[in-house]
Amino acid sequence: MEPEIEIFREHLGKKGLRNTKERDAIVREISAFHDHFDVDQLYLLIKKKKGVSKASIYRTIPLLIEAGLITEVYLEDGHMHYERTLGRDHHCHLRCNQCRTIIEFSDPRLQEIEREVAQKVGFVPDGHKLEITGLCPQCAALDKRRPGA
Amino acid sequence: MEPEIEIFREHLGKKGLRNTKERDAIVREISAFHDHFDVDQLYLLIKKKKGVSKASIYRTIPLLIEAGLITEVYLEDGHMHYERTLGRDHHCHLRCNQCRTIIEFSDPRLQEIEREVAQKVGFVPDGHKLEITGLCPQCAALDKRRPGA
DNA sequence: GTATCTGCAAACCCTTTGCAATAAG
DNA sequence: CTTATTGCAAAGGGTTTGCAGATAC
């Protein structure tokens, strides 16, 4: 069994909630995404196989976040996106303002900054998100060719 | 005249757009906010004085962002918030998961990381946002007193 | 004069919720 | 058995848009 399933069941148990085949299906399909996804993508994938409703997906997402299996990703296109957390290195995002591509990266100094800054203001940190915006290599190259933009 | 007004008019000029009293009013009221605000707060403030419609505010916000006068702030409460940019040091946010308070901070290393990371992947950066989540001093103290939470 | 801008109200779209039926423990 | 969960469809709530009249230039 996927480790996600076990982790999620344990989380449900701790909260006095129940395990269901719908929740199993949702957790299983999330593992299939290797990058970002949104509710609609997840719904289409699950509906085909199992017939889980969108309402159940929306109701399950907060639980998945609490369990540490996914995190929210802001992509500035009007609705929420998510990404799998388990088994992936912590990383941050470079987002292209033009083509919206996301490039992932990680830098060990960020953990340090998180800890130090939090300590300075008496904050107990549990994570951070860094997003760098600008132009990806492709769009930057195109921009150079037509300087009037 | 506030520097914001001039900057905004110049931006409008460059894009072949027109200056209007509604846009002036919006820019002027934004300068009144010293921290975060949302469309509703701005609307209530402006409506009282000038009677600018919400639609015009929504239509003006993208222009204000382009002009570099405000930036979006994600506060995880279902709608977008903004903050003034001009005349403020660049800073990032510590957000309390419990009481939603925002603490601002800045760290010079972030500029460096932005530049280095971007260079590494061939990205042309134009800014970054760092958000650290966790518990603010008050909520952390309360949490200690009732360990069962 | 012409193209942009405004206000209004309706439309949109993602997300949440009430309810009756179902299922987990 | 009791309480949580599901699917459906309707409601919610922030944001966008069509349109006719007003206005900048």
Tab-separated table of C-alpha atoms (C1' of nucleotides) in Angstrom:
chain	number	residue	atom	x	y	z
A	1	MET	CA	0.000	0.000	0.000
A	2	GLU	CA	1.185	3.474	-0.787
A	3	PRO	CA	2.616	5.268	2.182
A	4	GLU	CA	0.213	8.145	1.493
A	5	ILE	CA	-2.761	5.926	2.222
A	6	GLU	CA	-1.373	4.843	5.547
A	7	ILE	CA	-0.436	8.342	6.563
A	8	PHE	CA	-3.859	9.617	5.659
A	9	ARG	CA	-5.662	6.858	7.541
A	10	GLU	CA	-3.618	7.581	10.588
A	11	HIS	CA	-4.466	11.240	10.333
A	12	LEU	CA	-8.163	10.424	10.037
A	13	GLY	CA	-7.927	8.116	13.025
A	14	LYS	CA	-6.368	10.790	15.183
A	15	LYS	CA	-9.214	13.137	14.387
A	16	GLY	CA	-11.929	10.557	14.958
A	17	LEU	CA	-12.859	10.549	11.283
A	18	ARG	CA	-13.644	7.575	9.098
A	19	ASN	CA	-11.859	5.974	6.233
A	20	THR	CA	-13.920	5.527	3.070
A	21	LYS	CA	-13.317	4.167	-0.393
A	22	GLU	CA	-13.794	7.693	-1.770
A	23	ARG	CA	-10.986	9.024	0.393
A	24	ASP	CA	-8.780	6.128	-0.559
A	25	ALA	CA	-9.393	6.855	-4.218
A	26	ILE	CA	-8.551	10.524	-3.820
A	27	VAL	CA	-5.303	9.848	-2.009
A	28	ARG	CA	-4.342	7.218	-4.549
A	29	GLU	CA	-4.921	9.481	-7.541
A	30	ILE	CA	-3.005	12.341	-5.994
A	31	SER	CA	0.070	10.170	-5.995
A	32	ALA	CA	-0.269	9.977	-9.756
A	33	PHE	CA	0.424	13.685	-10.208
A	34	HIS	CA	4.053	14.492	-10.533
A	35	ASP	CA	3.638	18.240	-10.507
A	36	HIS	CA	0.868	20.739	-9.876
A	37	PHE	CA	-2.810	19.937	-10.186
A	38	ASP	CA	-6.161	21.526	-9.454
A	39	VAL	CA	-9.516	20.198	-8.303
A	40	ASP	CA	-10.839	19.835	-11.809
A	41	GLN	CA	-7.942	17.744	-13.005
A	42	LEU	CA	-8.243	15.518	-9.981
A	43	TYR	CA	-11.992	15.230	-10.436
A	44	LEU	CA	-11.740	14.215	-14.077
A	45	LEU	CA	-9.155	11.595	-13.251
A	46	ILE	CA	-11.103	10.126	-10.357
A	47	LYS	CA	-14.538	10.353	-11.905
A	48	LYS	CA	-13.476	8.178	-14.797
A	49	LYS	CA	-12.368	5.397	-12.525
A	50	LYS	CA	-14.422	5.623	-9.392
A	51	GLY	CA	-17.178	8.210	-9.583
A	52	VAL	CA	-16.208	10.370	-6.634
A	53	SER	CA	-18.057	13.691	-6.537
A	54	LYS	CA	-16.429	17.084	-6.667
A	55	ALA	CA	-17.940	17.979	-3.307
A	56	SER	CA	-16.098	15.103	-1.692
A	57	ILE	CA	-12.858	16.219	-3.254
A	58	TYR	CA	-13.352	19.734	-1.938
A	59	ARG	CA	-14.168	18.327	1.479
A	60	THR	CA	-11.113	16.095	1.471
A	61	ILE	CA	-8.525	18.674	0.469
A	62	PRO	CA	-8.272	20.407	3.849
A	63	LEU	CA	-7.665	17.005	5.420
A	64	LEU	CA	-4.911	16.220	2.936
A	65	ILE	CA	-3.247	19.516	3.741
A	66	GLU	CA	-3.485	18.875	7.480
A	67	ALA	CA	-2.006	15.431	6.968
A	68	GLY	CA	0.930	16.999	5.183
A	69	LEU	CA	0.292	15.212	1.886
A	70	ILE	CA	-0.300	18.281	-0.279
A	71	THR	CA	0.214	22.038	-0.128
A	72	GLU	CA	-1.520	24.911	-1.825
A	73	VAL	CA	0.167	26.589	-4.775
A	74	TYR	CA	-0.868	30.025	-5.986
A	75	LEU	CA	-0.681	30.286	-9.761
A	76	GLU	CA	-2.554	33.545	-10.328
A	77	ASP	CA	-5.082	32.085	-12.688
A	78	GLY	CA	-8.168	32.453	-10.610
A	79	HIS	CA	-8.328	29.209	-8.711
A	80	MET	CA	-6.268	27.132	-6.346
A	81	HIS	CA	-3.665	24.607	-7.352
A	82	TYR	CA	-1.962	21.987	-5.233
A	83	GLU	CA	1.160	19.906	-5.232
A	84	ARG	CA	2.132	16.639	-3.677
A	85	THR	CA	4.457	16.999	-0.735
A	86	LEU	CA	5.382	13.492	0.317
A	87	GLY	CA	8.641	12.155	-1.010
A	88	ARG	CA	9.500	15.402	-2.716
A	89	ASP	CA	12.264	17.756	-1.668
A	90	HIS	CA	11.102	21.047	-0.349
A	91	HIS	CA	11.345	23.524	-3.190
A	92	CYS	CA	10.236	26.955	-4.239
A	93	HIS	CA	8.992	28.321	-7.539
A	94	LEU	CA	10.183	30.621	-10.280
A	95	ARG	CA	7.120	31.733	-12.221
A	96	CYS	CA	7.263	33.288	-15.680
A	97	ASN	CA	5.056	36.369	-15.948
A	98	GLN	CA	4.523	35.752	-19.626
A	99	CYS	CA	4.039	32.050	-20.292
A	100	ARG	CA	3.218	31.088	-16.700
A	101	THR	CA	5.725	28.238	-16.674
A	102	ILE	CA	6.893	27.156	-13.258
A	103	ILE	CA	10.499	26.215	-12.638
A	104	GLU	CA	11.296	24.566	-9.333
A	105	PHE	CA	14.424	25.092	-7.313
A	106	SER	CA	15.750	24.651	-3.837
A	107	ASP	CA	18.311	26.513	-1.798
A	108	PRO	CA	19.476	25.355	1.614
A	109	ARG	CA	19.842	28.924	2.850
A	110	LEU	CA	16.077	29.317	2.970
A	111	GLN	CA	15.673	26.912	5.872
A	112	GLU	CA	18.216	28.943	7.740
A	113	ILE	CA	16.501	32.222	6.953
A	114	GLU	CA	13.157	30.781	8.016
A	115	ARG	CA	14.557	29.754	11.364
A	116	GLU	CA	16.484	32.948	12.031
A	117	VAL	CA	13.804	35.402	10.983
A	118	ALA	CA	11.155	33.557	12.954
A	119	GLN	CA	13.303	33.499	16.042
A	120	LYS	CA	13.929	37.217	15.728
A	121	VAL	CA	10.213	38.007	16.018
A	122	GLY	CA	9.274	35.193	18.402
A	123	PHE	CA	7.445	33.207	15.750
A	124	VAL	CA	7.268	29.355	15.731
A	125	PRO	CA	7.696	28.512	12.041
A	126	ASP	CA	6.328	25.424	10.310
A	127	GLY	CA	7.343	26.130	6.724
A	128	HIS	CA	7.845	28.729	4.035
A	129	LYS	CA	7.081	29.444	0.410
A	130	LEU	CA	9.328	31.482	-1.821
A	131	GLU	CA	8.237	32.540	-5.257
A	132	ILE	CA	10.455	34.397	-7.691
A	133	THR	CA	8.741	36.073	-10.624
A	134	GLY	CA	10.191	37.296	-13.894
A	135	LEU	CA	10.799	35.873	-17.341
A	136	CYS	CA	11.780	32.318	-18.130
A	137	PRO	CA	14.729	31.778	-20.491
A	138	GLN	CA	12.482	31.350	-23.547
A	139	CYS	CA	10.352	34.436	-22.941
A	140	ALA	CA	13.390	36.514	-22.017
A	141	ALA	CA	14.985	35.609	-25.352
A	142	LEU	CA	11.831	36.496	-27.287
A	143	ASP	CA	11.614	39.801	-25.463
A	144	LYS	CA	15.099	40.776	-26.507
A	145	ARG	CA	14.230	40.353	-30.164
A	146	ARG	CA	11.359	42.846	-30.011
A	147	PRO	CA	12.563	45.596	-27.695
A	148	GLY	CA	9.448	47.724	-28.138
A	149	ALA	CA	7.397	45.454	-25.917
B	1	MET	CA	0.761	65.993	-5.999
B	2	GLU	CA	1.492	62.549	-4.672
B	3	PRO	CA	4.212	60.766	-6.569
B	4	GLU	CA	1.828	57.829	-7.047
B	5	ILE	CA	-0.464	59.951	-9.161
B	6	GLU	CA	2.322	61.043	-11.442
B	7	ILE	CA	3.695	57.549	-11.800
B	8	PHE	CA	0.288	56.190	-12.615
B	9	ARG	CA	-0.458	58.877	-15.197
B	10	GLU	CA	2.815	58.176	-16.876
B	11	HIS	CA	2.001	54.490	-16.979
B	12	LEU	CA	-1.397	55.209	-18.491
B	13	GLY	CA	0.209	57.484	-21.061
B	14	LYS	CA	2.654	54.840	-22.147
B	15	LYS	CA	-0.180	52.412	-22.750
B	16	GLY	CA	-2.338	54.926	-24.610
B	17	LEU	CA	-4.925	54.914	-21.823
B	18	ARG	CA	-6.693	57.911	-20.345
B	19	ASN	CA	-6.521	59.583	-17.013
B	20	THR	CA	-9.846	60.000	-15.251
B	21	LYS	CA	-11.002	61.413	-11.951
B	22	GLU	CA	-12.021	57.912	-10.889
B	23	ARG	CA	-8.499	56.618	-11.426
B	24	ASP	CA	-7.067	59.591	-9.601
B	25	ALA	CA	-9.356	58.901	-6.671
B	26	ILE	CA	-8.357	55.254	-6.537
B	27	VAL	CA	-4.653	55.999	-6.583
B	28	ARG	CA	-5.076	58.680	-3.958
B	29	GLU	CA	-6.980	56.438	-1.560
B	30	ILE	CA	-4.506	53.624	-1.925
B	31	SER	CA	-1.846	55.889	-0.507
B	32	ALA	CA	-3.956	56.109	2.629
B	33	PHE	CA	-3.508	52.435	3.459
B	34	HIS	CA	-0.468	51.711	5.513
B	35	ASP	CA	-0.768	47.967	5.377
B	36	HIS	CA	-2.847	45.387	3.540
B	37	PHE	CA	-6.215	46.091	2.015
B	38	ASP	CA	-8.768	44.404	-0.187
B	39	VAL	CA	-11.177	45.614	-2.845
B	40	ASP	CA	-14.023	45.994	-0.409
B	41	GLN	CA	-12.102	48.181	1.982
B	42	LEU	CA	-10.942	50.349	-0.878
B	43	TYR	CA	-14.454	50.531	-2.264
B	44	LEU	CA	-16.017	51.606	1.021
B	45	LEU	CA	-13.390	54.286	1.467
B	46	ILE	CA	-13.738	55.681	-2.035
B	47	LYS	CA	-17.490	55.371	-2.325
B	48	LYS	CA	-17.979	57.599	0.682
B	49	LYS	CA	-15.963	60.381	-0.854
B	50	LYS	CA	-16.248	60.056	-4.578
B	51	GLY	CA	-18.711	57.413	-5.653
B	52	VAL	CA	-16.410	55.234	-7.718
B	53	SER	CA	-17.928	51.855	-8.606
B	54	LYS	CA	-16.505	48.507	-7.645
B	55	ALA	CA	-16.216	47.548	-11.308
B	56	SER	CA	-13.876	50.459	-11.913
B	57	ILE	CA	-11.754	49.440	-8.963
B	58	TYR	CA	-11.498	45.900	-10.273
B	59	ARG	CA	-10.596	47.240	-13.697
B	60	THR	CA	-7.961	49.561	-12.281
B	61	ILE	CA	-6.123	47.074	-10.089
B	62	PRO	CA	-4.240	45.310	-12.896
B	63	LEU	CA	-3.025	48.703	-14.063
B	64	LEU	CA	-1.826	49.597	-10.584
B	65	ILE	CA	0.092	46.347	-10.399
B	66	GLU	CA	1.665	46.939	-13.820
B	67	ALA	CA	2.655	50.423	-12.735
B	68	GLY	CA	4.400	48.959	-9.720
B	69	LEU	CA	2.237	50.762	-7.175
B	70	ILE	CA	0.737	47.700	-5.486
B	71	THR	CA	1.327	43.968	-5.288
B	72	GLU	CA	-0.959	41.076	-4.579
B	73	VAL	CA	-0.887	39.470	-1.149
B	74	TYR	CA	-2.292	36.010	-0.540
B	75	LEU	CA	-3.955	35.755	2.843
B	76	GLU	CA	-5.810	32.455	2.462
B	77	ASP	CA	-9.191	33.864	3.314
B	78	GLY	CA	-10.907	33.418	0.012
B	79	HIS	CA	-10.174	36.671	-1.750
B	80	MET	CA	-7.250	38.767	-2.866
B	81	HIS	CA	-5.506	41.367	-0.774
B	82	TYR	CA	-3.047	44.021	-1.866
B	83	GLU	CA	-0.367	46.188	-0.424
B	84	ARG	CA	1.182	49.462	-1.382
B	85	THR	CA	4.646	49.143	-2.831
B	86	LEU	CA	5.894	52.654	-3.379
B	87	GLY	CA	8.046	54.129	-0.666
B	88	ARG	CA	8.033	50.913	1.328
B	89	ASP	CA	11.003	48.656	1.846
B	90	HIS	CA	10.687	45.314	0.216
B	91	HIS	CA	9.578	42.859	2.853
B	92	CYS	CA	8.156	39.415	3.276
B	93	HIS	CA	5.465	38.002	5.547
B	94	LEU	CA	5.208	35.732	8.534
B	95	ARG	CA	1.617	34.532	8.730
B	96	CYS	CA	0.084	32.987	11.836
B	97	ASN	CA	-1.907	29.852	11.025
B	98	GLN	CA	-4.179	30.443	13.966
B	99	CYS	CA	-5.021	34.127	14.283
B	100	ARG	CA	-3.989	35.103	10.733
B	101	THR	CA	-1.845	38.000	11.919
B	102	ILE	CA	0.827	39.117	9.501
B	103	ILE	CA	4.258	40.130	10.717
B	104	GLU	CA	6.531	41.818	8.203
B	105	PHE	CA	10.260	41.373	7.983
B	106	SER	CA	13.094	41.844	5.581
B	107	ASP	CA	16.374	40.045	5.077
B	108	PRO	CA	19.032	41.229	2.656
B	109	ARG	CA	20.021	37.679	1.788
B	110	LEU	CA	16.805	37.220	-0.160
B	111	GLN	CA	17.818	39.632	-2.894
B	112	GLU	CA	20.988	37.669	-3.267
B	113	ILE	CA	19.186	34.348	-3.408
B	114	GLU	CA	16.753	35.728	-5.969
B	115	ARG	CA	19.579	36.814	-8.207
B	116	GLU	CA	21.660	33.673	-7.840
B	117	VAL	CA	18.867	31.160	-8.227
B	118	ALA	CA	17.478	32.961	-11.243
B	119	GLN	CA	20.849	33.087	-12.891
B	120	LYS	CA	21.330	29.386	-12.303
B	121	VAL	CA	18.246	28.509	-14.371
B	122	GLY	CA	18.529	31.329	-16.920
B	123	PHE	CA	15.606	33.268	-15.501
B	124	VAL	CA	15.370	37.098	-15.577
B	125	PRO	CA	13.901	37.921	-12.158
B	126	ASP	CA	11.792	40.956	-11.333
B	127	GLY	CA	10.953	40.252	-7.704
B	128	HIS	CA	10.132	37.640	-5.100
B	129	LYS	CA	7.707	36.872	-2.318
B	130	LEU	CA	8.619	34.886	0.746
B	131	GLU	CA	6.014	33.771	3.214
B	132	ILE	CA	6.804	31.962	6.436
B	133	THR	CA	3.900	30.237	8.175
B	134	GLY	CA	3.597	29.052	11.746
B	135	LEU	CA	2.403	30.473	15.043
B	136	CYS	CA	2.807	34.054	16.171
B	137	PRO	CA	4.203	34.646	19.670
B	138	GLN	CA	0.738	35.029	21.234
B	139	CYS	CA	-0.763	31.908	19.691
B	140	ALA	CA	2.384	29.890	20.404
B	141	ALA	CA	2.120	30.834	24.082
B	142	LEU	CA	-1.556	29.876	24.240
B	143	ASP	CA	-0.770	26.580	22.580
B	144	LYS	CA	1.760	25.657	25.214
B	145	ARG	CA	-0.795	26.070	27.973
B	146	ARG	CA	-3.203	23.534	26.442
B	147	PRO	CA	-0.969	20.814	25.059
B	148	GLY	CA	-3.858	18.633	23.928
B	149	ALA	CA	-4.585	20.873	20.949
C	1	DG	C1'	-15.450	63.319	-33.259
C	2	DT	C1'	-13.587	58.954	-31.712
C	3	DA	C1'	-12.070	55.655	-28.688
C	4	DT	C1'	-11.817	54.877	-23.900
C	5	DC	C1'	-14.050	54.738	-19.451
C	6	DT	C1'	-17.830	54.446	-16.202
C	7	DG	C1'	-21.778	52.416	-13.534
C	8	DC	C1'	-25.080	49.065	-13.337
C	9	DA	C1'	-26.606	44.601	-13.222
C	10	DA	C1'	-26.141	40.223	-14.844
C	11	DA	C1'	-23.103	36.548	-15.701
C	12	DC	C1'	-19.195	33.655	-14.273
C	13	DC	C1'	-16.796	30.332	-11.889
C	14	DC	C1'	-14.754	28.208	-8.126
C	15	DT	C1'	-16.043	26.679	-3.721
C	16	DT	C1'	-19.177	25.703	0.057
C	17	DT	C1'	-23.344	23.937	2.079
C	18	DG	C1'	-28.136	21.769	3.225
C	19	DC	C1'	-30.297	17.635	2.869
C	20	DA	C1'	-31.706	12.894	2.610
C	21	DA	C1'	-29.696	8.517	1.788
C	22	DT	C1'	-25.677	5.538	2.752
C	23	DA	C1'	-21.914	3.457	5.086
C	24	DA	C1'	-18.173	3.066	8.623
C	25	DG	C1'	-17.021	1.467	13.176
D	1	DC	C1'	-26.984	1.658	16.344
D	2	DT	C1'	-24.786	6.038	16.089
D	3	DT	C1'	-22.375	9.409	13.772
D	4	DA	C1'	-19.656	10.550	9.823
D	5	DT	C1'	-19.770	10.746	4.791
D	6	DT	C1'	-21.573	10.928	0.247
D	7	DG	C1'	-23.830	12.952	-4.013
D	8	DC	C1'	-26.708	16.200	-5.699
D	9	DA	C1'	-28.152	20.569	-6.562
D	10	DA	C1'	-28.598	25.021	-4.893
D	11	DA	C1'	-26.477	28.849	-2.694
D	12	DG	C1'	-22.423	31.837	-1.866
D	13	DG	C1'	-19.166	35.285	-2.797
D	14	DG	C1'	-15.473	37.418	-5.123
D	15	DT	C1'	-14.490	38.920	-9.801
D	16	DT	C1'	-15.528	39.808	-14.660
D	17	DT	C1'	-18.241	41.487	-18.448
D	18	DG	C1'	-21.928	43.482	-21.817
D	19	DC	C1'	-23.968	47.528	-22.647
D	20	DA	C1'	-25.479	52.279	-23.097
D	21	DG	C1'	-24.311	56.715	-21.682
D	22	DA	C1'	-20.507	59.838	-20.335
D	23	DT	C1'	-15.940	61.661	-20.896
D	24	DA	C1'	-10.917	62.324	-22.074
D	25	DC	C1'	-8.098	64.006	-25.596
